[in-house]
Short mmCIF file of C-alpha atoms in Angstrom, two decimals:
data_model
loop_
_atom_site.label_atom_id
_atom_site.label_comp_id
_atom_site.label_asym_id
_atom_site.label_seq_id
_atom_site.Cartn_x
_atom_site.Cartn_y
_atom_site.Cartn_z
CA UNK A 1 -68.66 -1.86 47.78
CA UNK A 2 -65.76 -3.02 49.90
CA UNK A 3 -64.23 -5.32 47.01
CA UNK A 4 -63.47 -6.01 43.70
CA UNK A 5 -67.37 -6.76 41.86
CA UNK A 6 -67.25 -8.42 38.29
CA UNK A 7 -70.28 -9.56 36.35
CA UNK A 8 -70.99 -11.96 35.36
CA UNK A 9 -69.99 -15.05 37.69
CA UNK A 10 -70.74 -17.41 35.08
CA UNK A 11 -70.86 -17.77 31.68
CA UNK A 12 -71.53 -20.02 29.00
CA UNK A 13 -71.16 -18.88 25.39
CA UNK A 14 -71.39 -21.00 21.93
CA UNK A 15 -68.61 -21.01 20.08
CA UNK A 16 -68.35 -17.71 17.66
CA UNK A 17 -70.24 -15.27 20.17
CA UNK A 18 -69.22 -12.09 21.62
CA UNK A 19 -68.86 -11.49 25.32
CA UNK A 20 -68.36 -8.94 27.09
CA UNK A 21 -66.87 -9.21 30.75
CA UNK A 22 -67.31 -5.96 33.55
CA UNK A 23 -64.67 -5.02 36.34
CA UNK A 24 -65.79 -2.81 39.16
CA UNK A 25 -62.51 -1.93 41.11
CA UNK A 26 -62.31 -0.39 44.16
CA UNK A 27 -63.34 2.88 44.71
CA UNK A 28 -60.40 5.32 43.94
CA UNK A 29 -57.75 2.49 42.64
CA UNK A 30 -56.23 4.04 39.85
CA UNK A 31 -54.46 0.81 38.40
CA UNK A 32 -56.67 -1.78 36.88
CA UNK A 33 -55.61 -5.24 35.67
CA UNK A 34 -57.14 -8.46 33.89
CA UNK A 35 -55.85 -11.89 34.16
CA UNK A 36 -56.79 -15.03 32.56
CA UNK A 37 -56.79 -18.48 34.84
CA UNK A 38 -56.88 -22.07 32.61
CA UNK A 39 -58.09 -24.75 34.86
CA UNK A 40 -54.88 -26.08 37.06
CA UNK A 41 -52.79 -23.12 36.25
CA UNK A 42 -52.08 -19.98 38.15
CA UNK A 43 -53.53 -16.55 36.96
CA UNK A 44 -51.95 -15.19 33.90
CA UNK A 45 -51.39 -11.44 33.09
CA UNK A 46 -53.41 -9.85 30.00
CA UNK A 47 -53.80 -6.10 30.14
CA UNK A 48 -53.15 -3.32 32.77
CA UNK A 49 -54.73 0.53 32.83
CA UNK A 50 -53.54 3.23 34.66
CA UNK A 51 -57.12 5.55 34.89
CA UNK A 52 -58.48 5.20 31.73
CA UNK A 53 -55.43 4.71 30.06
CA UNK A 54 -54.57 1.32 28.60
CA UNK A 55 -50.38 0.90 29.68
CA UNK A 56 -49.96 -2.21 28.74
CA UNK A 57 -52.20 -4.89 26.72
CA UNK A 58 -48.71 -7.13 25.29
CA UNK A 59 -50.48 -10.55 27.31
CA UNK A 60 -53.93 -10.50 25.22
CA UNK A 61 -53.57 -14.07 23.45
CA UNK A 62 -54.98 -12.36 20.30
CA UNK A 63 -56.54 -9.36 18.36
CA UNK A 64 -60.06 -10.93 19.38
CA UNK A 65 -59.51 -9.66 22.90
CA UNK A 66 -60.05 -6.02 23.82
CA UNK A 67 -60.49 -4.10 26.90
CA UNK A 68 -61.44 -0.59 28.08
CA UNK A 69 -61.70 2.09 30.78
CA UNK A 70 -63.45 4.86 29.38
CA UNK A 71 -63.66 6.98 32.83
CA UNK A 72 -61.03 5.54 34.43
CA UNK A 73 -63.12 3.67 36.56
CA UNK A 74 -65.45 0.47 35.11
CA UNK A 75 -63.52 -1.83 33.05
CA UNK A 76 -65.09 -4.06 30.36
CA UNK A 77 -63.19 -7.02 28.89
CA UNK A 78 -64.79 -8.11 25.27
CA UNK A 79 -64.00 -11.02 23.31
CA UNK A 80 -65.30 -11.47 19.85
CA UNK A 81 -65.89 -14.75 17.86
CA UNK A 82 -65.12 -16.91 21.23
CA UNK A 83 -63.00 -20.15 20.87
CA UNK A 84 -62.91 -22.87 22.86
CA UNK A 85 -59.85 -22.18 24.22
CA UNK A 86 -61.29 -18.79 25.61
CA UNK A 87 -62.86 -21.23 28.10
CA UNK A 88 -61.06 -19.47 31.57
CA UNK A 89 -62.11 -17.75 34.58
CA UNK A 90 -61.23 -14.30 33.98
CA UNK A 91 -60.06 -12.10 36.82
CA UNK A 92 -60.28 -8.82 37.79
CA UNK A 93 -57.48 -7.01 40.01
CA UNK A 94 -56.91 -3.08 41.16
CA UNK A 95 -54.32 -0.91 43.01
CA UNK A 96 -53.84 2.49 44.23
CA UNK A 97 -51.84 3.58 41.44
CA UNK A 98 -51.08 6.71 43.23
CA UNK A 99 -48.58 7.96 41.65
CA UNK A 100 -47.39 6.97 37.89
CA UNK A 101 -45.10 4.53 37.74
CA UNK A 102 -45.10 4.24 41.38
CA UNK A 103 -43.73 0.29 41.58
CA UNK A 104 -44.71 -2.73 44.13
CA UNK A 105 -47.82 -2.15 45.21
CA UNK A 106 -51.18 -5.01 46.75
CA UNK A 107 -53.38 -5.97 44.03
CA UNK A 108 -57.08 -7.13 45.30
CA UNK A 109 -58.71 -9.75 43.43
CA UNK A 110 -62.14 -9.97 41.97
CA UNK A 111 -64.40 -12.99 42.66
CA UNK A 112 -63.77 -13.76 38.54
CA UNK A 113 -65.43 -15.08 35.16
CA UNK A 114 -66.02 -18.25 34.66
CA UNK A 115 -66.50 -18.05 30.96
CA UNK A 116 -67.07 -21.42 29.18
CA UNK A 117 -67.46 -21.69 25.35
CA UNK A 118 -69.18 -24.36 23.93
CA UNK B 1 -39.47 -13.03 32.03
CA UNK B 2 -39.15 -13.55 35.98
CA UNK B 3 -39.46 -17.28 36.40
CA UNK B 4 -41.73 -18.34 40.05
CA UNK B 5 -41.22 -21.31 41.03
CA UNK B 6 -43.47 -22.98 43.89
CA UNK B 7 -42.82 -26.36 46.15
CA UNK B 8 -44.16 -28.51 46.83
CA UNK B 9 -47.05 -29.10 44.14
CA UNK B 10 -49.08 -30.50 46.51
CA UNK B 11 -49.28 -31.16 50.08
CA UNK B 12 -51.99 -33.72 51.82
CA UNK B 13 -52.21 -32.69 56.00
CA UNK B 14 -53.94 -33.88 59.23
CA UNK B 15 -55.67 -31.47 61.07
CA UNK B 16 -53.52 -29.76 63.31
CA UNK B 17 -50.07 -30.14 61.44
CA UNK B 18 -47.95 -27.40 60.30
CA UNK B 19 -46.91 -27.10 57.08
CA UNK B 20 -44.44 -24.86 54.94
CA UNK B 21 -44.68 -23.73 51.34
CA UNK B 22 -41.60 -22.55 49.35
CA UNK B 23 -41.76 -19.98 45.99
CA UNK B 24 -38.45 -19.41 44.43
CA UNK B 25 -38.09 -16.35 41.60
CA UNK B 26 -35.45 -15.88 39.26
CA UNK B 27 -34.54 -12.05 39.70
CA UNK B 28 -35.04 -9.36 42.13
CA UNK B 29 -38.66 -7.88 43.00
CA UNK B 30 -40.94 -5.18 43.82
CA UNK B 31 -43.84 -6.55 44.82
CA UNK B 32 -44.36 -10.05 46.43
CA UNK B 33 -48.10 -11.17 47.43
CA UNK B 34 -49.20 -14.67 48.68
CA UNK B 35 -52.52 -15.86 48.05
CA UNK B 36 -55.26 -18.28 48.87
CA UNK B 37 -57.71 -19.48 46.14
CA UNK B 38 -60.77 -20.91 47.96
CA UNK B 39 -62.97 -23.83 46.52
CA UNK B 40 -65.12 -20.79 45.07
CA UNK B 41 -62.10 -19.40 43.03
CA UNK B 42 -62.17 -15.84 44.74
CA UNK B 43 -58.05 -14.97 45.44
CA UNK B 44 -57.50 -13.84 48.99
CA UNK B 45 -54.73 -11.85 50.11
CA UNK B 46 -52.38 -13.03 52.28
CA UNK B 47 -49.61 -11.67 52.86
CA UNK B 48 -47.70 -8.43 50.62
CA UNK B 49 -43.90 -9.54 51.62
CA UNK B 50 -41.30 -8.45 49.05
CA UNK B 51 -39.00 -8.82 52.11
CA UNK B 52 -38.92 -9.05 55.78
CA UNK B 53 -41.02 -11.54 57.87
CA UNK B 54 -45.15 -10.61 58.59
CA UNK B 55 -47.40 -12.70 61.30
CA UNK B 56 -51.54 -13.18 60.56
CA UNK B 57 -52.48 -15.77 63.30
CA UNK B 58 -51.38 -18.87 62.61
CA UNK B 59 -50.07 -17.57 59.06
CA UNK B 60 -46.65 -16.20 59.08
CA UNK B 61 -44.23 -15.42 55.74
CA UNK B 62 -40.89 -14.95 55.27
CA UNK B 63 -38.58 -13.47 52.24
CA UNK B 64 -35.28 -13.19 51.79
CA UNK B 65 -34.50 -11.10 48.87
CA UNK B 66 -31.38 -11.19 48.65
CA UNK B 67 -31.38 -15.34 47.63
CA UNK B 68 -34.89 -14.79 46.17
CA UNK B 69 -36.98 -17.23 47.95
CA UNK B 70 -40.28 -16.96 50.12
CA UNK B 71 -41.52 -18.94 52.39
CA UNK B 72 -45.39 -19.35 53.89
CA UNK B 73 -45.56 -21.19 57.29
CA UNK B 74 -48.88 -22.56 58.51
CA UNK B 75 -49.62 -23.57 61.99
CA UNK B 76 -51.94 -25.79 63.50
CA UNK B 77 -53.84 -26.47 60.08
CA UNK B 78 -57.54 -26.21 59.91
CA UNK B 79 -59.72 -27.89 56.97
CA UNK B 80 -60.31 -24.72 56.02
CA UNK B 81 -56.86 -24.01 55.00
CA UNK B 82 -57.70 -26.19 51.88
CA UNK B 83 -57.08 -24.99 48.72
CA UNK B 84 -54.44 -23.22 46.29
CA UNK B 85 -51.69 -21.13 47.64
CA UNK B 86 -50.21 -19.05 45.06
CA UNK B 87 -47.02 -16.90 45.44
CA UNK B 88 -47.06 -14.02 43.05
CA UNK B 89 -44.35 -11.07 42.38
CA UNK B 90 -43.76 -8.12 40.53
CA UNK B 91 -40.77 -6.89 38.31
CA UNK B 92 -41.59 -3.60 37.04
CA UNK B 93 -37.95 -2.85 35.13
CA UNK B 94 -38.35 -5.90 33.22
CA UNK B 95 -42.02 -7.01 33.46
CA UNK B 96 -44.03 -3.68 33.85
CA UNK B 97 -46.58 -3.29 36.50
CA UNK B 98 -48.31 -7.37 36.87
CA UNK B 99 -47.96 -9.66 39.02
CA UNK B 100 -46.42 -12.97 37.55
CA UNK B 101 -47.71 -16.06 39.32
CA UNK B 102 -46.14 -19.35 40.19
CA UNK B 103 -48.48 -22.83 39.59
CA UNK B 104 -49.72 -23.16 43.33
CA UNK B 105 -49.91 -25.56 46.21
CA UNK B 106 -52.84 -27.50 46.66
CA UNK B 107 -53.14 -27.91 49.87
CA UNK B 108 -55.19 -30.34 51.53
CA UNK B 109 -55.91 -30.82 55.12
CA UNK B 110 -58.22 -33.87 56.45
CA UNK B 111 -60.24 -33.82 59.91
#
């Protein structure tokens, strides 16, 4: 596809499940990135992976948050034991990441999670 | 952190009126992106400005980097312009490679 694709839209969870979240980027960005958006607040930065490594994960609120990359491409966001305040839209973001390190570059959004524990 | 600041919080139009939307930052950038968040929540890109002035239509952005302030103009709203504009920026020394968001302007323009 043309876009950024994450599945699913919508979700509604009870309080103490797992979910997990997917992130299709597009084809041949290398940088992937996952931000969390509260209601009323602008997007906030969680994790960021260069391929299928994982550069920088210092804005996940808590050990019950965990993403991965396996093959560099597909990204899957899990959270375990969901709280209320896990209740976000999650978003999805991706670069060309050409070159490592390479600074200052468009991110494309994702249509997002709406993930709402209950 | 870089601190992003936007103004005003929220902005109520008539169709047809222009409009201007501010976003301050505390240090120098890399990267500077404004977006639109439609009713549906997708982000839409705008505009990738860390300096320099771009035109889209009736969209048009400016930055000056060197006072660290962006501005979005919009011309002859449309109701479709509603929603959240969100500037965005990037300080990789300090702040690695994400984009740091201010809070938005909700715009909203009436027929």
């Amino acid at each position: 596809g043309a876009g950024v694709s994450q599945s699913p839209r919508y979700k509604v969870a009870k309080r103490g499940q797992d979910v997990a979240l997917r992130c299709d980027p597009i084809s041949g960005h290398v940088s992937l990135f996952w931000y969390q958006q509260a209601l009323g607040q602008g997007p906030e930065f969680l994790t960021y992976f260069q391929n299928e490594a994982q550069l920088d994960k210092s804005g996940l609120p808590s050990d019950r948050f965990f993403a991965e990359r396996p093959e560099g491409s597909v990204s899957t966001l899990k959270i375990q034991r969901t709280q209320q305040e896990d209740s976000a839209v999650y978003l999805c973001a991706s670069s060309l990441g050409l070159l490592a390190g390479v600074r200052g570059e468009t991110q494309y959004f994702g249509p997002g999670t709406r993930l709402l524990v209950l | 952190g870089i601190q992003v600041e936007q103004s005003p919080p929220d902005l109520i139009l008539q169709e047809g009126a222009n409009s201007t939307l501010r976003c301050n930052f505390s240090d120098s950038v890399n990267n500077l992106q404004w977006f639109h968040q439609n009713p549906w929540g997708q982000l839409i890109n705008l505009f990738y400005i860390p300096s320099g002035t771009k035109q889209n239509g009736r969209l048009s952005a400016t930055t000056v980097a060197t006072e660290r302030y962006s501005l979005l103009y919009i011309s002859s709203s449309q109701t479709t312009d509603s929603g959240v504009y969100f500037c965005a920026v990037e300080r990789y020394e300090t702040s690695g490679s994400r984009l740091t968001f201010g809070e938005g302007t909700q715009l909203t323009v009436n027929p």
